[in-house]
Tab-separated table of C-alpha atoms in Angstrom:
chain	number	residue	atom	x	y	z
S	1034	MET	CA	102.775	122.660	74.196
S	1035	GLU	CA	101.811	124.599	77.215
S	1036	LEU	CA	98.770	124.528	80.225
S	1037	LYS	CA	96.675	127.840	79.663
S	1038	GLU	CA	96.544	129.359	83.151
S	1039	ASP	CA	92.878	129.923	84.063
S	1040	TYR	CA	92.482	133.430	86.617
S	1041	ARG	CA	89.387	133.145	88.379
S	1042	GLU	CA	88.004	135.494	91.329
S	1043	ASP	CA	88.488	132.813	94.107
S	1044	ARG	CA	91.185	131.728	95.675
S	1045	ASP	CA	90.186	128.733	97.023
S	1046	GLY	CA	92.566	126.338	93.652
S	1047	VAL	CA	95.342	126.630	91.841
S	1048	ASP	CA	95.667	129.347	88.895
S	1049	ASN	CA	99.628	128.617	88.001
S	1050	TRP	CA	101.910	126.673	87.072
S	1051	ASN	CA	103.704	127.602	89.689
S	1052	GLU	CA	101.328	126.834	92.598
S	1053	VAL	CA	100.653	123.080	90.486
S	1054	ASN	CA	103.854	122.832	91.423
S	1055	LEU	CA	104.091	123.545	94.770
S	1056	VAL	CA	100.930	122.108	96.051
S	1057	TYR	CA	101.439	118.647	94.514
S	1058	GLN	CA	105.199	118.657	95.578
S	1059	SER	CA	103.426	119.560	99.267
S	1060	ALA	CA	100.941	115.957	98.802
S	1061	LEU	CA	104.231	114.318	97.617
S	1062	LYS	CA	106.790	115.357	100.648
S	1063	GLN	CA	102.759	114.510	102.599
S	1064	ILE	CA	102.511	110.753	101.597
S	1065	GLU	CA	106.176	110.444	102.036
S	1066	THR	CA	106.381	111.420	105.359
S	1067	LYS	CA	103.446	109.213	106.380
S	1068	MET	CA	105.424	106.400	104.660
S	1069	GLN	CA	108.253	106.468	106.414
S	1070	ILE	CA	105.829	107.051	109.764
S	1071	LEU	CA	104.820	104.330	109.175
S	1072	ASN	CA	107.622	101.888	108.703
S	1073	ASP	CA	110.305	103.546	110.890
S	1074	GLU	CA	106.545	101.912	113.871
S	1075	PHE	CA	106.882	98.831	111.704
S	1076	GLN	CA	110.435	98.611	112.664
S	1077	ARG	CA	110.055	99.702	115.991
S	1078	VAL	CA	106.802	97.334	116.986
S	1079	HIS	CA	107.960	94.025	114.260
S	1080	GLN	CA	111.209	94.516	113.376
S	1081	TYR	CA	110.376	94.122	110.288
S	1082	ASN	CA	111.021	97.023	107.590
S	1083	PRO	CA	107.910	96.538	104.628
S	1084	ILE	CA	109.409	99.145	102.601
S	1085	GLU	CA	112.743	98.568	100.693
S	1086	HIS	CA	112.366	102.580	99.165
S	1087	ILE	CA	110.603	104.974	98.275
S	1088	LYS	CA	110.139	106.864	94.388
S	1089	TRP	CA	108.893	109.992	93.618
S	1090	ARG	CA	107.837	112.457	90.887
S	1091	LEU	CA	105.074	114.876	89.321
S	1092	LYS	CA	104.655	114.587	85.538
S	1093	THR	CA	106.028	117.539	83.682
S	1094	PRO	CA	104.041	119.822	81.638
S	1095	GLU	CA	103.616	118.224	77.785
S	1096	SER	CA	103.103	115.023	79.584
S	1097	ILE	CA	100.159	116.552	81.131
S	1098	VAL	CA	99.047	117.928	78.069
S	1099	LYS	CA	99.196	114.998	75.978
S	1100	LYS	CA	96.859	113.099	78.266
S	1101	LEU	CA	94.086	116.229	78.212
S	1102	LYS	CA	94.500	115.387	74.976
S	1103	ARG	CA	94.057	112.096	73.993
S	1104	GLY	CA	90.773	112.749	76.099
S	1105	GLY	CA	89.333	115.417	74.763
S	1106	TYR	CA	90.085	118.228	76.806
S	1107	GLU	CA	91.192	121.557	76.189
S	1108	SER	CA	94.395	121.583	77.541
S	1109	THR	CA	93.887	124.407	80.679
S	1110	ILE	CA	95.195	124.198	84.533
S	1111	ASP	CA	91.622	123.574	85.514
S	1112	ASN	CA	91.828	121.211	83.712
S	1113	MET	CA	94.150	118.870	84.206
S	1114	VAL	CA	93.982	119.927	88.136
S	1115	LYS	CA	89.916	117.553	87.152
S	1116	TYR	CA	91.185	115.609	85.082
S	1117	VAL	CA	94.959	114.044	84.968
S	1118	ASN	CA	94.860	112.322	88.423
S	1119	ASP	CA	98.856	110.986	88.476
S	1120	ILE	CA	99.583	113.914	87.991
S	1121	ALA	CA	101.659	113.477	91.197
S	1122	GLY	CA	103.068	109.675	92.028
S	1123	ILE	CA	104.675	108.305	94.306
S	1124	ARG	CA	106.390	104.466	94.308
S	1125	ILE	CA	106.520	102.460	97.106
S	1126	ILE	CA	108.964	99.311	96.815
S	1127	CYS	CA	108.597	96.328	98.768
S	1128	SER	CA	110.223	93.026	99.360
S	1129	PHE	CA	107.364	90.609	99.206
S	1130	THR	CA	103.649	90.312	98.291
S	1131	SER	CA	102.324	90.304	101.556
S	1132	ASP	CA	104.071	93.304	102.109
S	1133	ILE	CA	101.212	95.312	99.010
S	1134	TYR	CA	98.447	94.572	100.988
S	1135	ARG	CA	99.823	95.494	104.280
S	1136	LEU	CA	100.801	98.319	103.071
S	1137	ALA	CA	97.697	99.425	101.792
S	1138	ASP	CA	95.433	98.591	104.401
S	1139	MET	CA	97.620	101.557	106.481
S	1140	ILE	CA	96.933	104.105	104.024
S	1141	SER	CA	93.641	103.415	103.303
S	1142	LYS	CA	93.175	103.486	107.690
S	1143	GLN	CA	94.751	107.619	107.648
S	1144	ARG	CA	92.354	109.763	108.405
S	1145	ASP	CA	93.954	112.722	106.017
S	1146	ILE	CA	94.001	110.789	103.522
S	1147	LYS	CA	91.243	109.478	101.197
S	1148	VAL	CA	91.377	107.035	99.312
S	1149	ILE	CA	89.466	107.264	95.312
S	1150	ARG	CA	89.806	104.542	92.899
S	1151	VAL	CA	92.217	101.846	93.511
S	1152	LYS	CA	93.558	99.040	90.762
S	1153	ASP	CA	95.275	95.563	92.022
S	1154	TYR	CA	96.708	95.087	88.985
S	1155	ILE	CA	98.010	92.525	91.452
S	1156	THR	CA	95.369	90.031	91.536
S	1157	PHE	CA	94.562	90.833	88.266
S	1158	PRO	CA	97.970	91.684	85.969
S	1159	LYS	CA	97.779	93.695	82.536
S	1160	ALA	CA	98.288	91.609	79.301
S	1161	SER	CA	101.361	92.468	79.098
S	1162	GLY	CA	101.695	90.927	82.578
S	1163	TYR	CA	102.397	94.167	84.505
S	1164	LYS	CA	101.900	93.623	88.008
S	1165	SER	CA	101.917	96.150	90.083
S	1166	TYR	CA	98.220	98.161	93.372
S	1167	HIS	CA	97.690	100.980	92.797
S	1168	LEU	CA	95.479	103.521	94.410
S	1169	ILE	CA	94.414	106.919	93.782
S	1170	VAL	CA	94.213	108.746	97.067
S	1171	THR	CA	93.359	112.272	97.719
S	1172	VAL	CA	95.326	115.294	100.560
S	1173	PRO	CA	94.559	118.431	102.112
S	1174	VAL	CA	97.879	121.048	101.592
S	1175	TYR	CA	97.645	123.756	104.182
S	1176	LEU	CA	99.551	126.609	102.107
S	1177	SER	CA	99.903	129.822	104.448
S	1178	ASP	CA	96.950	131.332	103.229
S	1179	ARG	CA	94.230	128.349	102.109
S	1180	VAL	CA	94.145	124.581	102.950
S	1181	VAL	CA	94.235	123.115	98.963
S	1182	GLU	CA	91.431	119.962	99.691
S	1183	ASN	CA	91.341	116.807	97.926
S	1184	THR	CA	94.709	116.505	95.618
S	1185	LYS	CA	95.352	113.793	94.380
S	1186	VAL	CA	97.892	111.717	94.312
S	1187	GLU	CA	98.650	107.572	92.549
S	1188	ILE	CA	100.250	106.040	95.355
S	1189	GLN	CA	101.930	102.725	93.078
S	1190	ILE	CA	102.958	99.736	95.034
S	1191	ARG	CA	105.352	96.264	94.020
S	1192	THR	CA	108.236	94.021	95.059
S	1193	VAL	CA	111.153	94.905	93.908
S	1194	ALA	CA	110.976	92.103	91.102
S	1195	MET	CA	107.635	93.525	90.236
S	1196	ASP	CA	109.389	97.580	90.001
S	1197	PHE	CA	112.429	95.781	87.353
S	1198	TRP	CA	110.298	94.524	85.207
S	1199	ALA	CA	107.861	97.559	84.691
S	1200	SER	CA	110.936	99.710	84.420
S	1201	LEU	CA	112.523	97.456	81.246
S	1202	GLU	CA	108.864	97.540	80.379
S	1203	HIS	CA	108.457	100.941	80.561
S	1204	LYS	CA	112.241	101.176	78.579
S	1205	ILE	CA	111.018	98.988	75.591
S	1206	HIS	CA	107.333	100.794	75.453
S	1207	TYR	CA	109.398	103.548	74.472
S	1208	LYS	CA	111.678	102.105	72.348
S	1209	PHE	CA	108.960	100.977	69.942
S	1210	GLU	CA	106.323	104.045	70.561
S	1211	GLY	CA	103.851	101.529	71.940
S	1212	ASP	CA	104.281	98.861	68.945
S	1213	ALA	CA	107.506	96.728	69.583
S	1214	PRO	CA	107.514	93.392	68.413
S	1215	GLU	CA	105.433	90.310	68.473
S	1216	TYR	CA	108.161	88.104	70.262
S	1217	ILE	CA	109.061	90.971	72.498
S	1218	LYS	CA	106.462	91.500	74.204
S	1219	ASN	CA	106.263	87.474	74.511
S	1220	GLU	CA	108.596	86.812	75.997
S	1221	LEU	CA	108.044	89.998	78.681
S	1222	VAL	CA	104.827	88.157	79.515
S	1223	GLU	CA	107.031	84.391	79.944
S	1224	CYS	CA	109.712	86.836	82.434
S	1225	ALA	CA	105.888	88.652	84.357
S	1226	LYS	CA	105.583	85.071	85.162
S	1227	MET	CA	109.141	84.161	85.841
S	1228	VAL	CA	108.559	86.997	88.729
S	1229	SER	CA	105.704	85.478	89.691
S	1230	ASP	CA	107.570	83.439	90.448
S	1231	LEU	CA	109.687	84.781	91.703
S	1232	ASP	CA	108.652	86.827	94.721
S	1233	ALA	CA	105.941	83.494	95.551
S	1234	ARG	CA	108.713	81.381	96.484
S	1235	MET	CA	110.517	84.666	98.500
S	1236	LEU	CA	108.071	85.083	100.654
S	1237	LYS	CA	107.286	81.334	101.487
S	1238	LEU	CA	111.272	81.111	101.912
S	1239	ASN	CA	110.803	84.540	103.751
S	1240	ASP	CA	107.625	82.769	106.124
S	1241	GLU	CA	108.946	79.539	106.578
S	1242	VAL	CA	112.590	81.846	108.119
S	1243	LEU	CA	110.474	83.147	110.532
S	1244	ALA	CA	108.366	80.070	111.272
S	1245	ILE	CA	111.707	79.530	112.942
S	1246	GLY	CA	113.210	81.840	114.341
S	1247	LYS	CA	109.669	81.898	116.316
S	1248	GLU	CA	110.528	78.410	117.503
S	1249	HIS	CA	113.847	79.247	118.664
S	1250	LYS	CA	111.994	81.783	121.407
S	1251	LYS	CA	109.836	78.861	122.577
């Protein structure tokens, strides 16, 4: 399986796989740097880091081709850029659910980041129990001879507990090729409920600790 290159006279886009890698990796580095700066600023102002850690990845050509075929599109670089929103993906892991919405708000206020789609799987979880907050954003990538506008990046924001659950669910999905036994699916849903309860209790506990700290400062 391979992606066909598009040969165009203009040079305002990307037209080969090496260039795709460069552009999307550059977009990911921009987002990651912005998140690190916001985290550092939050530490300075509030003495608290909302971000535990950050992961990022680029889809493989094989995965992109499969996604294009599922959508009924020819496997070309041009179609990949137009129709595949999650070629570049960055995952931000937080301690608490409240951090997720705080970070999403910070991201939306960045001048050179444009949010084009939001999926709130925390307020509206998937039937499997999956929870996470997804944004599709675009950023400009500045190359030596031009600017590649509207480079898409998928941002996923979730708690440590949500990420642990999602990691296991992902392994199970591929182990059974999307058709896991019913009892395993049911157990995953139950585990998702436990994760949700744990996140809520940990957030409440953290709020209580912060409140006690404020009282002691008076």
